[in-house]
XYZ file of C-alpha atoms in Angstrom:
737
model
C -36.600 -11.884 17.078
C -38.619 -9.878 14.530
C -38.965 -10.887 10.902
C -36.578 -8.128 9.796
C -33.861 -9.284 12.185
C -34.488 -12.888 11.169
C -33.726 -12.008 7.555
C -30.578 -10.090 8.530
C -29.403 -13.019 10.646
C -29.758 -15.523 7.813
C -28.102 -13.177 5.313
C -25.148 -12.563 7.635
C -24.927 -16.308 8.303
C -24.798 -16.896 4.539
C -22.017 -14.311 4.244
C -19.997 -16.099 6.926
C -20.449 -19.391 5.064
C -19.296 -17.865 1.761
C -16.323 -16.236 3.511
C -15.390 -19.607 5.001
C -15.647 -21.231 1.563
C -13.172 -18.729 0.144
C -10.745 -18.373 3.048
C -10.890 -21.555 5.128
C -7.796 -22.881 3.251
C -5.824 -20.107 4.974
C -6.515 -21.708 8.352
C -7.361 -25.383 7.817
C -5.992 -28.058 7.851
C -2.953 -25.902 8.657
C -2.074 -22.219 8.413
C -1.113 -20.993 4.951
C -0.634 -17.529 3.486
C -1.178 -15.976 0.094
C 1.828 -16.421 -2.197
C 1.249 -14.255 -5.328
C 4.634 -13.047 -6.651
C 3.003 -10.960 -9.466
C 4.876 -9.253 -12.312
C 8.351 -7.877 -11.600
C 8.388 -6.723 -8.017
C 5.329 -7.847 -6.087
C 3.220 -5.448 -4.020
C 2.596 -8.355 -1.667
C 6.146 -9.633 -1.213
C 8.163 -6.473 -1.741
C 5.862 -4.221 0.237
C 2.857 -5.761 1.980
C 4.425 -8.619 3.926
C 7.756 -6.975 4.718
C 6.363 -3.650 5.947
C 3.616 -5.332 7.970
C 6.045 -7.700 9.651
C 8.120 -4.682 10.676
C 4.932 -2.954 11.850
C 4.046 -5.931 14.024
C 7.501 -5.859 15.619
C 7.186 -2.110 16.185
C 3.733 -2.422 17.750
C 5.073 -5.009 20.175
C 7.729 -2.446 21.135
C 5.167 0.342 21.553
C 5.986 2.149 18.300
C 4.142 2.860 15.034
C 7.039 2.237 12.611
C 7.469 5.938 11.889
C 10.834 5.153 10.286
C 12.067 2.042 8.478
C 15.856 1.853 8.488
C 15.941 -1.352 6.423
C 15.227 0.142 2.990
C 16.281 3.086 0.845
C 18.875 4.446 3.311
C 15.951 4.839 5.715
C 12.373 5.629 4.792
C 9.349 7.243 6.574
C 7.202 4.099 6.482
C 4.366 5.570 8.531
C 4.077 8.583 6.217
C 3.683 6.287 3.207
C 0.501 5.142 4.986
C -0.081 1.834 3.167
C 1.249 -0.115 6.131
C -1.968 0.881 7.954
C -0.315 1.538 11.309
C -3.409 3.212 12.820
C -6.074 0.983 11.271
C -7.779 -0.771 14.188
C -8.005 -4.299 12.677
C -4.250 -4.179 12.021
C -3.404 -3.005 15.532
C -5.610 -5.635 17.180
C -4.600 -8.609 15.022
C -0.873 -7.832 15.120
C -0.973 -7.490 18.904
C -2.882 -10.714 19.519
C -1.857 -13.130 16.752
C 1.185 -14.508 14.999
C 2.133 -12.770 11.758
C 0.568 -15.370 9.452
C -2.655 -15.596 11.458
C -2.843 -11.805 11.722
C -2.527 -11.313 7.953
C -5.115 -14.008 7.247
C -7.506 -12.543 9.806
C -7.104 -9.113 8.213
C -8.253 -10.591 4.901
C -11.266 -12.256 6.517
C -12.270 -9.090 8.373
C -11.953 -7.004 5.207
C -14.245 -9.325 3.254
C -16.743 -9.432 6.108
C -16.752 -5.620 6.260
C -17.233 -5.515 2.496
C -20.062 -8.007 2.273
C -21.982 -7.094 5.424
C -21.544 -3.384 4.714
C -22.843 -3.889 1.181
C -25.774 -5.883 2.537
C -26.692 -3.044 4.899
C -26.302 -0.473 2.118
C -28.527 -2.373 -0.303
C -31.162 -3.049 2.337
C -31.306 0.697 3.010
C -32.490 1.105 -0.594
C -35.557 -1.033 0.104
C -34.115 -4.182 -1.410
C -35.352 -7.471 -0.026
C -32.915 -9.702 1.893
C -32.169 -12.237 -0.851
C -31.582 -9.710 -3.680
C -29.449 -7.624 -1.300
C -27.441 -10.734 -0.402
C -26.863 -11.517 -4.087
C -25.609 -7.972 -4.737
C -23.407 -8.131 -1.654
C -21.774 -11.418 -2.686
C -21.287 -10.210 -6.273
C -19.439 -7.126 -5.038
C -17.362 -8.511 -2.171
C -16.355 -11.848 -3.705
C -16.160 -10.694 -7.309
C -12.934 -10.805 -9.283
C -11.895 -7.244 -8.403
C -11.110 -8.080 -4.793
C -9.737 -11.540 -5.551
C -7.117 -10.207 -7.975
C -6.228 -7.523 -5.420
C -5.525 -9.944 -2.594
C -1.880 -8.994 -3.060
C -2.808 -5.362 -2.274
C -3.819 -5.611 1.380
C -4.061 -1.874 1.931
C -6.367 -1.382 -1.044
C -8.721 -4.152 0.082
C -8.858 -2.821 3.637
C -9.495 0.746 2.468
C -12.159 -0.343 -0.022
C -13.843 -2.549 2.581
C -15.080 0.618 4.298
C -16.858 2.024 1.226
C -20.316 0.411 1.636
C -20.752 1.264 5.312
C -19.443 4.803 4.735
C -21.936 5.388 1.918
C -24.729 3.925 4.048
C -23.873 6.271 6.927
C -23.581 9.252 4.577
C -27.011 8.595 3.076
C -28.432 8.120 6.562
C -27.000 11.518 7.482
C -28.796 13.017 4.484
C -32.105 11.333 5.267
C -31.964 11.733 9.040
C -29.386 14.388 9.939
C -28.015 14.237 13.465
C -24.846 14.895 15.427
C -24.239 11.254 16.368
C -24.536 10.096 12.745
C -22.194 12.905 11.737
C -19.622 11.745 14.290
C -19.962 8.090 13.278
C -19.344 9.063 9.645
C -16.188 10.961 10.604
C -14.922 7.963 12.598
C -15.523 5.612 9.664
C -13.852 7.988 7.204
C -10.820 8.375 9.459
C -10.453 4.596 9.760
C -10.619 4.328 5.989
C -7.912 6.984 5.746
C -5.783 5.096 8.283
C -6.048 1.952 6.130
C -3.711 3.767 3.796
C -4.811 3.687 0.146
C -5.431 7.356 -0.597
C -6.745 6.842 -4.124
C -9.546 4.654 -2.778
C -10.297 7.362 -0.186
C -10.451 9.873 -3.043
C -12.825 7.596 -4.968
C -15.020 7.319 -1.884
C -15.147 11.103 -1.668
C -16.102 11.400 -5.333
C -18.880 8.848 -4.846
C -20.188 10.711 -1.801
C -20.185 13.915 -3.848
C -22.143 12.219 -6.642
C -24.659 10.812 -4.156
C -24.986 14.250 -2.588
C -25.780 15.732 -6.008
C -28.370 12.982 -6.538
C -30.184 13.773 -3.294
C -29.865 17.512 -3.934
C -31.625 17.000 -7.264
C -34.425 15.308 -5.336
C -34.552 18.328 -2.983
C -33.680 16.181 0.023
C -30.720 18.280 1.146
C -31.370 21.208 3.472
C -29.186 23.671 5.345
C -29.332 21.274 8.294
C -27.947 18.457 6.127
C -25.104 20.655 4.944
C -24.221 21.744 8.473
C -23.984 18.186 9.779
C -22.014 17.119 6.700
C -19.544 19.954 7.271
C -19.246 18.969 10.944
C -18.497 15.399 9.877
C -15.838 16.510 7.399
C -14.210 18.799 9.985
C -14.028 15.929 12.468
C -12.709 13.637 9.720
C -9.862 16.022 8.863
C -9.096 16.451 12.550
C -9.011 12.714 13.274
C -6.961 12.036 10.142
C -4.372 14.741 10.835
C -2.051 12.298 12.595
C -1.678 10.448 9.277
C -2.441 13.309 6.891
C 0.311 15.740 7.901
C 3.247 13.260 7.733
C 1.944 11.942 4.397
C 1.643 15.444 2.927
C 5.180 16.174 4.092
C 6.479 13.075 2.308
C 4.503 13.747 -0.885
C 5.873 17.291 -1.135
C 9.416 15.895 -0.913
C 8.829 13.586 -3.890
C 8.308 14.107 -7.601
C 4.577 13.646 -6.968
C 4.338 16.849 -4.975
C 2.888 18.660 -7.995
C 1.112 15.585 -9.339
C 1.936 13.369 -12.317
C 2.332 14.784 -15.774
C -0.330 13.707 -18.267
C 1.686 10.681 -19.462
C 2.256 9.438 -15.919
C -1.334 10.045 -14.850
C -2.683 8.099 -17.841
C -0.404 5.106 -17.357
C -2.379 1.900 -16.773
C -5.618 2.980 -18.432
C -8.422 0.455 -18.930
C -8.429 -0.765 -22.576
C -11.831 -1.068 -24.246
C -10.891 -4.566 -25.407
C -10.936 -5.649 -21.757
C -14.711 -5.167 -21.555
C -15.012 -8.811 -22.630
C -13.638 -9.838 -19.224
C -16.818 -8.631 -17.513
C -18.433 -11.644 -19.171
C -15.475 -14.022 -19.528
C -12.650 -13.140 -17.096
C -10.209 -15.595 -18.686
C -11.117 -14.747 -22.298
C -7.589 -13.430 -22.885
C -5.834 -15.758 -20.469
C -4.780 -15.343 -16.856
C -1.438 -14.321 -15.318
C -1.726 -17.119 -12.760
C -0.820 -19.616 -15.503
C 1.277 -17.239 -17.606
C -1.011 -17.239 -20.644
C -2.507 -13.761 -20.467
C -2.116 -12.374 -23.957
C -2.052 -8.641 -23.249
C 0.559 -8.341 -20.512
C 2.401 -5.132 -21.202
C 3.594 -3.115 -18.234
C 4.485 -0.043 -20.275
C 1.223 -0.203 -22.185
C -0.695 -0.399 -18.941
C -2.424 -3.713 -19.569
C -2.061 -5.144 -16.086
C -4.566 -7.919 -15.539
C -5.371 -7.188 -11.904
C -6.075 -3.515 -12.615
C -8.564 -4.337 -15.392
C -10.818 -7.058 -13.982
C -14.314 -6.286 -12.690
C -16.028 -9.652 -13.134
C -19.003 -10.167 -10.769
C -20.092 -13.503 -12.226
C -22.134 -14.225 -15.336
C -25.304 -14.314 -13.232
C -24.320 -11.037 -11.578
C -23.772 -9.292 -14.905
C -27.026 -10.581 -16.411
C -28.956 -9.497 -13.324
C -27.346 -6.043 -13.520
C -28.428 -5.637 -17.144
C -31.908 -6.885 -16.267
C -32.085 -4.492 -13.322
C -31.112 -1.473 -15.422
C -33.540 -2.323 -18.229
C -36.368 -3.201 -15.866
C -35.953 -0.327 -13.383
C -34.147 2.400 -15.322
C -37.283 4.469 -15.839
C -39.161 3.465 -12.688
C -36.419 3.764 -10.063
C -34.386 6.969 -9.871
C -31.519 5.353 -7.968
C -31.184 2.614 -10.576
C -30.967 5.256 -13.291
C -28.454 7.201 -11.183
C -26.325 4.046 -10.786
C -26.337 3.518 -14.554
C -25.341 7.141 -15.223
C -22.551 7.011 -12.639
C -21.278 3.754 -14.149
C -21.105 5.437 -17.558
C -19.147 8.388 -16.171
C -16.828 6.058 -14.251
C -16.243 4.005 -17.404
C -15.096 7.140 -19.231
C -12.803 8.010 -16.322
C -11.236 4.557 -15.938
C -10.502 4.192 -19.669
C -8.094 7.114 -19.297
C -6.074 7.699 -22.449
C -8.644 5.765 -24.480
C -11.440 8.102 -23.355
C -12.647 11.526 -24.547
C -12.324 12.584 -20.894
C -8.583 11.820 -20.775
C -7.672 15.453 -19.999
C -9.473 15.135 -16.666
C -6.454 13.238 -15.341
C -4.183 16.225 -15.963
C -6.010 18.314 -13.367
C -5.600 18.204 -9.606
C -6.538 16.236 -7.580
C -6.861 13.532 -10.290
C -3.243 14.045 -11.353
C -2.023 13.034 -7.896
C -2.864 9.465 -8.869
C -1.882 7.252 -11.755
C -3.683 4.190 -13.118
C -7.127 5.406 -14.269
C -8.129 1.732 -14.404
C -8.301 1.764 -10.586
C -11.599 3.653 -10.850
C -13.077 0.331 -11.949
C -13.768 -0.151 -8.230
C -16.614 2.395 -8.347
C -17.861 0.902 -11.615
C -18.032 -2.536 -9.979
C -19.754 -1.115 -6.901
C -22.664 0.308 -8.873
C -22.710 -2.707 -11.185
C -23.319 -4.775 -8.044
C -26.036 -2.346 -6.961
C -27.757 -2.920 -10.315
C -27.262 -6.663 -9.834
C -29.226 -6.481 -6.575
C -31.988 -4.427 -8.201
C -32.071 -6.949 -11.034
C -32.457 -9.810 -8.556
C -35.345 -8.000 -6.890
C -36.997 -7.313 -10.250
C -36.658 -10.993 -11.106
C -38.198 -11.915 -7.773
C -41.125 -9.554 -8.435
C -41.516 -10.933 -11.945
C -41.587 -14.532 -10.724
C -43.908 -13.727 -7.820
C -46.410 -12.061 -10.161
C -46.959 -15.348 -11.993
C -49.011 -17.914 -10.110
C -47.001 -20.753 -11.664
C -43.669 -19.458 -10.300
C -44.794 -17.513 -7.231
C -43.927 -20.263 -4.752
C -40.623 -21.077 -6.417
C -39.369 -17.467 -6.709
C -37.276 -17.726 -3.550
C -35.898 -21.120 -4.586
C -34.880 -19.769 -7.989
C -33.076 -16.814 -6.408
C -31.318 -19.144 -3.960
C -30.211 -21.277 -6.913
C -28.886 -18.155 -8.663
C -27.005 -17.209 -5.479
C -25.432 -20.666 -5.267
C -24.424 -20.574 -8.944
C -22.974 -17.087 -8.437
C -20.939 -18.210 -5.432
C -19.614 -21.271 -7.288
C -18.724 -19.141 -10.323
C -16.784 -16.618 -8.235
C -15.201 -19.382 -6.152
C -13.964 -21.026 -9.350
C -12.293 -17.761 -10.380
C -10.741 -17.529 -6.917
C -9.520 -21.126 -7.137
C -7.894 -20.637 -10.549
C -6.258 -17.336 -9.675
C -4.931 -17.674 -6.127
C -2.104 -19.717 -4.673
C -1.252 -20.351 -1.016
C 1.691 -21.952 0.731
C 3.043 -22.581 4.205
C 4.349 -19.419 5.912
C 7.440 -21.233 7.178
C 8.365 -22.089 3.597
C 7.596 -18.677 2.162
C 9.123 -16.561 4.922
C 12.226 -18.669 5.586
C 15.461 -16.800 4.722
C 17.076 -17.787 1.404
C 20.707 -19.017 1.501
C 22.178 -15.639 0.502
C 21.041 -14.098 3.789
C 23.394 -16.340 5.759
C 26.369 -14.971 3.852
C 25.637 -11.282 4.386
C 23.726 -11.154 7.674
C 26.605 -10.242 9.989
C 27.640 -7.231 7.920
C 24.243 -5.905 6.848
C 22.795 -5.588 10.329
C 23.869 -2.090 11.257
C 27.126 -1.370 9.441
C 26.748 -2.098 5.706
C 24.071 -2.412 3.048
C 23.569 -4.547 -0.014
C 22.121 -3.773 -3.433
C 20.597 -6.129 -5.983
C 20.235 -6.007 -9.759
C 18.333 -8.037 -12.315
C 15.876 -9.918 -10.133
C 12.750 -8.589 -11.834
C 14.000 -9.598 -15.265
C 14.764 -13.136 -14.107
C 11.372 -13.583 -12.468
C 9.473 -12.098 -15.412
C 11.102 -14.693 -17.639
C 9.381 -17.338 -15.523
C 6.163 -15.442 -14.826
C 5.313 -14.644 -18.444
C 5.611 -18.346 -19.322
C 4.056 -20.177 -16.377
C 2.652 -17.585 -13.970
C 2.801 -18.517 -10.310
C 1.325 -22.009 -10.364
C 4.701 -23.353 -9.299
C 6.576 -21.410 -6.633
C 9.855 -23.327 -6.933
C 11.480 -20.761 -9.208
C 10.342 -17.925 -6.970
C 11.868 -19.595 -3.911
C 15.197 -19.777 -5.706
C 14.999 -16.209 -7.048
C 14.476 -14.829 -3.554
C 18.277 -15.067 -3.354
C 18.382 -11.882 -5.437
C 16.824 -10.098 -2.413
C 14.927 -7.442 -4.338
C 13.765 -4.620 -2.054
C 11.808 -4.501 0.247
C 11.766 -8.269 0.781
C 14.852 -7.813 2.966
C 12.549 -6.523 5.710
C 11.448 -10.125 6.237
C 15.033 -11.111 7.042
C 16.248 -8.077 9.041
C 18.760 -6.926 6.418
C 19.558 -3.435 5.114
C 19.070 -2.701 1.418
C 20.108 0.425 -0.442
C 17.160 -0.052 -2.779
C 13.526 0.564 -1.960
C 10.311 -0.644 -3.550
C 8.046 2.360 -3.497
C 6.661 4.899 -5.953
C 6.859 7.526 -3.200
C 10.590 8.094 -2.862
C 12.108 11.420 -1.914
C 13.779 13.564 -4.546
C 17.083 13.184 -2.705
C 16.926 9.403 -2.816
C 15.806 9.498 -6.440
C 18.939 11.493 -7.312
C 21.097 9.009 -5.392
C 19.446 6.116 -7.215
C 19.713 7.765 -10.634
C 23.401 8.497 -10.100
C 24.051 4.890 -9.134
C 22.279 3.654 -12.281
C 24.270 6.073 -14.459
C 27.576 5.064 -12.903
C 26.711 1.373 -13.253
C 26.178 1.813 -16.998
C 29.409 3.785 -17.341
C 31.275 1.132 -15.374
C 30.122 -1.580 -17.796
C 31.530 0.408 -20.729
C 34.864 1.139 -19.064
C 37.615 -1.144 -17.851
C 39.523 1.496 -15.874
C 36.904 3.671 -14.154
C 36.477 3.074 -10.439
C 33.751 5.663 -9.975
C 30.990 3.090 -9.600
C 32.876 1.283 -6.847
C 33.656 4.621 -5.199
C 29.980 5.543 -5.140
C 28.998 2.144 -3.746
C 31.548 2.651 -0.994
C 30.216 6.108 -0.175
C 26.723 4.615 0.233
C 28.051 1.846 2.538
C 27.128 -0.815 -0.019
C 29.364 -3.816 0.634
C 27.423 -6.552 -1.152
C 26.044 -6.690 -4.677
C 23.645 -9.478 -5.644
C 23.163 -10.012 -9.344
C 22.828 -12.726 -12.007
C 26.196 -14.203 -12.986
C 27.849 -12.328 -15.847
C 26.350 -8.900 -15.224
C 29.377 -7.531 -13.331
C 33.022 -7.491 -14.347
C 34.386 -8.941 -11.102
C 34.136 -12.501 -9.827
C 31.501 -13.423 -7.230
C 32.508 -14.709 -3.810
C 29.500 -17.003 -3.728
C 27.279 -18.522 -6.409
C 23.724 -19.755 -5.889
C 22.540 -22.191 -8.518
C 18.981 -23.324 -9.209
C 18.184 -26.841 -7.967
C 18.267 -29.662 -10.493
C 14.474 -30.061 -10.293
C 13.884 -26.869 -12.271
C 17.093 -26.188 -14.158
C 15.046 -26.777 -17.291
C 13.889 -23.168 -16.864
C 17.454 -22.152 -17.701
C 17.520 -19.772 -14.762
C 20.761 -17.877 -14.391
C 22.929 -18.615 -11.362
C 22.968 -15.737 -8.893
C 26.236 -14.260 -7.728
C 27.168 -12.522 -4.491
C 29.825 -9.869 -5.057
C 31.796 -7.996 -2.404
C 32.882 -4.377 -2.519
C 35.998 -4.617 -0.352
C 36.410 -0.851 -0.142
C 32.907 -0.269 1.271
C 32.794 2.378 3.983
C 30.827 1.745 7.161
C 27.429 3.348 7.595
C 28.868 5.659 10.277
C 32.329 7.202 10.050
C 34.462 10.280 10.799
C 36.059 12.386 8.062
C 38.198 15.504 8.267
C 37.663 17.224 4.957
C 34.710 18.371 2.893
C 33.902 19.553 -0.589
C 30.990 21.889 -1.343
C 28.629 20.732 -4.100
C 25.472 22.625 -5.048
C 24.228 20.712 -8.088
C 23.808 17.145 -9.262
C 26.529 17.792 -11.842
C 28.916 18.914 -9.076
C 28.415 15.573 -7.343
C 29.097 13.665 -10.550
C 32.261 15.691 -11.204
C 33.495 15.107 -7.656
C 33.006 11.360 -7.939
C 34.875 11.276 -11.238
C 37.757 13.259 -9.744
C 40.569 10.739 -9.033
C 41.662 12.796 -6.025
C 38.288 12.491 -4.305
C 38.124 9.740 -1.697
C 34.833 9.391 0.249
C 36.804 7.771 3.054
C 38.419 11.118 3.848
C 36.039 13.695 2.350
C 32.315 14.344 2.531
C 30.255 16.255 -0.045
C 28.297 19.069 1.640
C 25.676 21.363 0.113
C 26.571 24.283 2.386
C 29.976 25.492 3.506
C 30.161 25.143 7.321
C 33.033 27.679 7.377
C 35.041 25.474 9.737
C 38.694 24.469 9.520
C 39.732 20.851 10.027
C 43.161 19.484 10.875
C 44.719 16.250 9.717
C 43.129 13.295 11.538
C 44.806 11.673 14.468
C 43.297 9.091 16.772
C 39.590 8.356 16.377
C 37.029 5.725 17.369
C 33.300 5.120 16.965
C 31.326 2.683 19.084
C 27.636 2.182 18.252
C 25.584 1.695 21.410
C 22.065 1.841 19.938
C 20.885 1.125 16.386
C 17.100 1.261 16.196
C 14.691 2.516 13.561
C 13.979 5.840 15.242
C 16.997 6.256 17.487
C 20.731 5.771 17.065
C 23.507 6.471 19.567
C 27.310 6.424 19.219
C 30.290 6.902 21.516
C 32.737 8.947 19.481
C 36.321 9.997 20.164
C 38.507 12.196 17.988
C 41.586 14.178 19.020
C 40.684 16.863 16.462
C 37.470 18.393 15.167
C 35.818 16.114 12.615
C 32.674 15.487 10.615
C 30.537 12.550 11.679
C 28.875 11.069 8.576
C 25.820 8.840 8.844
C 24.927 7.199 5.519
C 21.180 7.419 6.223
C 18.521 9.500 4.499
C 18.419 13.231 5.121
C 14.784 13.811 6.049
C 12.753 16.320 8.101
C 12.169 15.225 11.664
C 15.604 13.864 12.424
C 17.324 15.573 15.364
C 20.836 15.137 16.696
C 22.370 15.920 20.064
C 26.005 15.913 21.122
C 26.283 15.225 24.836
C 22.625 16.173 25.184
C 22.914 19.505 23.350
C 21.158 20.075 20.035
C 23.416 20.174 16.991
C 22.882 20.900 13.303
C 22.443 18.112 10.757
C 24.013 18.992 7.410
C 22.804 17.382 4.157
C 25.709 15.336 2.815
C 26.524 13.060 -0.137
C 23.137 13.914 -1.728
C 21.046 11.994 0.801
C 23.099 11.492 3.949
C 23.560 13.293 7.264
C 26.656 14.988 8.613
C 27.385 16.562 12.003
C 30.418 18.599 13.011
C 31.936 17.044 16.139
C 34.369 18.890 18.432
C 37.503 17.101 19.635
C 37.269 14.748 22.586
C 34.859 12.057 23.776
C 31.191 12.570 22.955
C 27.825 10.871 22.917
C 26.059 11.483 19.599
C 22.353 10.645 19.483
C 20.055 10.763 16.449
C 16.295 10.759 17.124
C 13.389 10.801 14.708
C 10.970 13.343 16.189
C 8.715 14.264 13.293
C 7.087 17.664 13.804
C 4.384 16.835 11.265
C 3.511 13.689 13.218
C 3.513 15.575 16.538
C 1.241 18.320 15.178
C -1.072 15.782 13.567
C -1.180 13.737 16.759
C -2.154 16.805 18.804
C -4.916 17.731 16.339
C -6.266 14.176 16.202
C -6.224 13.751 19.977
C -8.120 17.032 20.292
C -10.700 15.706 17.840
C -11.098 12.458 19.775
C -11.433 14.347 23.073
C -14.164 16.581 21.631
C -16.003 13.569 20.203
C -15.712 11.766 23.532
C -17.062 14.807 25.358
C -19.998 15.110 22.936
C -20.853 11.403 23.205
C -20.692 11.409 27.014
C -22.781 14.601 27.173
C -25.433 13.096 24.901
C -25.504 9.928 26.971
C -25.987 11.789 30.254
C -28.588 14.134 28.772
C -30.604 11.140 27.547
C -30.132 9.399 30.890
C -31.399 12.451 32.778
C -34.317 12.822 30.366
C -35.359 9.204 30.922
C -34.949 9.535 34.689
C -37.079 12.690 34.849
C -39.814 11.110 32.711
C -40.089 8.176 35.116
C -40.741 10.553 37.981
């Protein structure tokens, strides 16, 4: 083994040791999982765990979770992308391991990709092994990634950044077809991981690096050609995810981007700069003493922390001062950090208008750009460590101890970052965290297939605990799971009307807004039954809410255990809407509505009964007789396929209280039929008299087109790789002759 490989081996070994120090508690002495509830609804609990558990089940059944029927009247989970259905580490771990072990392994792999990729990147800039290792540890195990442990998709997407930038710079320095293909494969995997804003940040960084090398006259026509080839392959390989995601985005309010207020929400406050030196200077949400927690003001702790250790920060400053004039890349890193700082401060920055322009306006939370700031801060940290090593080696008195001093700094850095990790994170047994709360036993039979539930007030109850004590004790959270905020129901195989997602379709948003409006009106009135009527139309049979928030009496009350009643947590009530209509039904009358106001007027009309009448957006120009005998027998209720045996002695309208969304097809006795948009966000099909088999199938055209494009890209890449292999093989064979 050569000296260079020796150094790589020891650095990688050190990375494995540090990774074990941080994540061994997930596996030993027994399996545990991360338990952060966060503020309000948790990205981990209400999105990460639930969607990934459903993905694992789908993968075992040979599917990619294109559609999730458990939340929001049905939702295109694959198109949202954050579930990471095509990301190789997810596919492999979910196929081979239990859910808890798979999630934990995904964390470990992400941090290994981060740290080893950063090591390779820094070494490519002529940094010695030990300084490169220090920069790698500062970046990968710094506070940014620790506070984002609850955002699995973001960590996985960001874990690809160092190796992508290394490959991109290699393509610039030594352009070639194979390197171009490798870059496209890495970029597509990053895209599959699902956090598009991180992908966008990676693209911006690549652009900045390209400008840097162009200024050094290191980019030629050949470089540009291979870069274009790589980007073409990347778009081709990503099409399977890109096209469904674009379809979803264009059906939401984000299709045209955020307005300036939305885009600037969650900007990085200048006062938070102190946390680069003292991460707990203003408290920590883990213990409930963070002083600046204001969701509306955008001061979210985990979006504003970029701590890389005191030693890491001091080395970065030393590296910039020492090398700023002598090393062009150090100066470039400092300039890019300054620009990124002005971008991430958002509304507090003179560059705030930048976020009103596409593609920046597609994303909110300018503070998320702190990721790029931290990346180049870690680069400067590595350069600072190398400068310190040179400085110590130049002095005869410290020459022999230079390596020892840097090793001591590395150990202090690791202990500093580990202490932050220890204070911030909390783990618990998966059986305890994932076990169904008592409320699920009382609604399970009805909410698997036929009815839904809705919950109110859970976020407010949890925030009352969180803002006082954080998540150091999980007892209150275990109790408050009874509120079943979406999408936590995915863990328990229940159907919720609500959905936890910023990407919701305009149709569902209207349905949700109308429900909220009617709920408020219902609280003011003692005679109006419109709210109950609307719940019935949406097949909502159960309402879960803190006691006292609804006018009716609950059928079941869940009280906090005596051990933590001192928190004065409200009892949780389970309420039943006895007039709830089943998720699938036949009606024999319709009313045409073309506006949101028409829907509201229809619901407030005492003569309107959703049991008999459906609201349609288009007049089918069909006459219906009074109903006679009818029956519906469900024979298949899966995420992407539903089938019903239906009998009616007269023509009727089959109503399915699931989301109206492109890609859904319906057949009646094997013949294609037309799906009509109904009740704002439901599906309706006109059914002739007699016995029929009605089948709904989710066959997304955007997914099919994207799949065809991506498969073509993979076939071309495979052909190119095989051709290159055989050409090299023949060349070697001929030379031996």
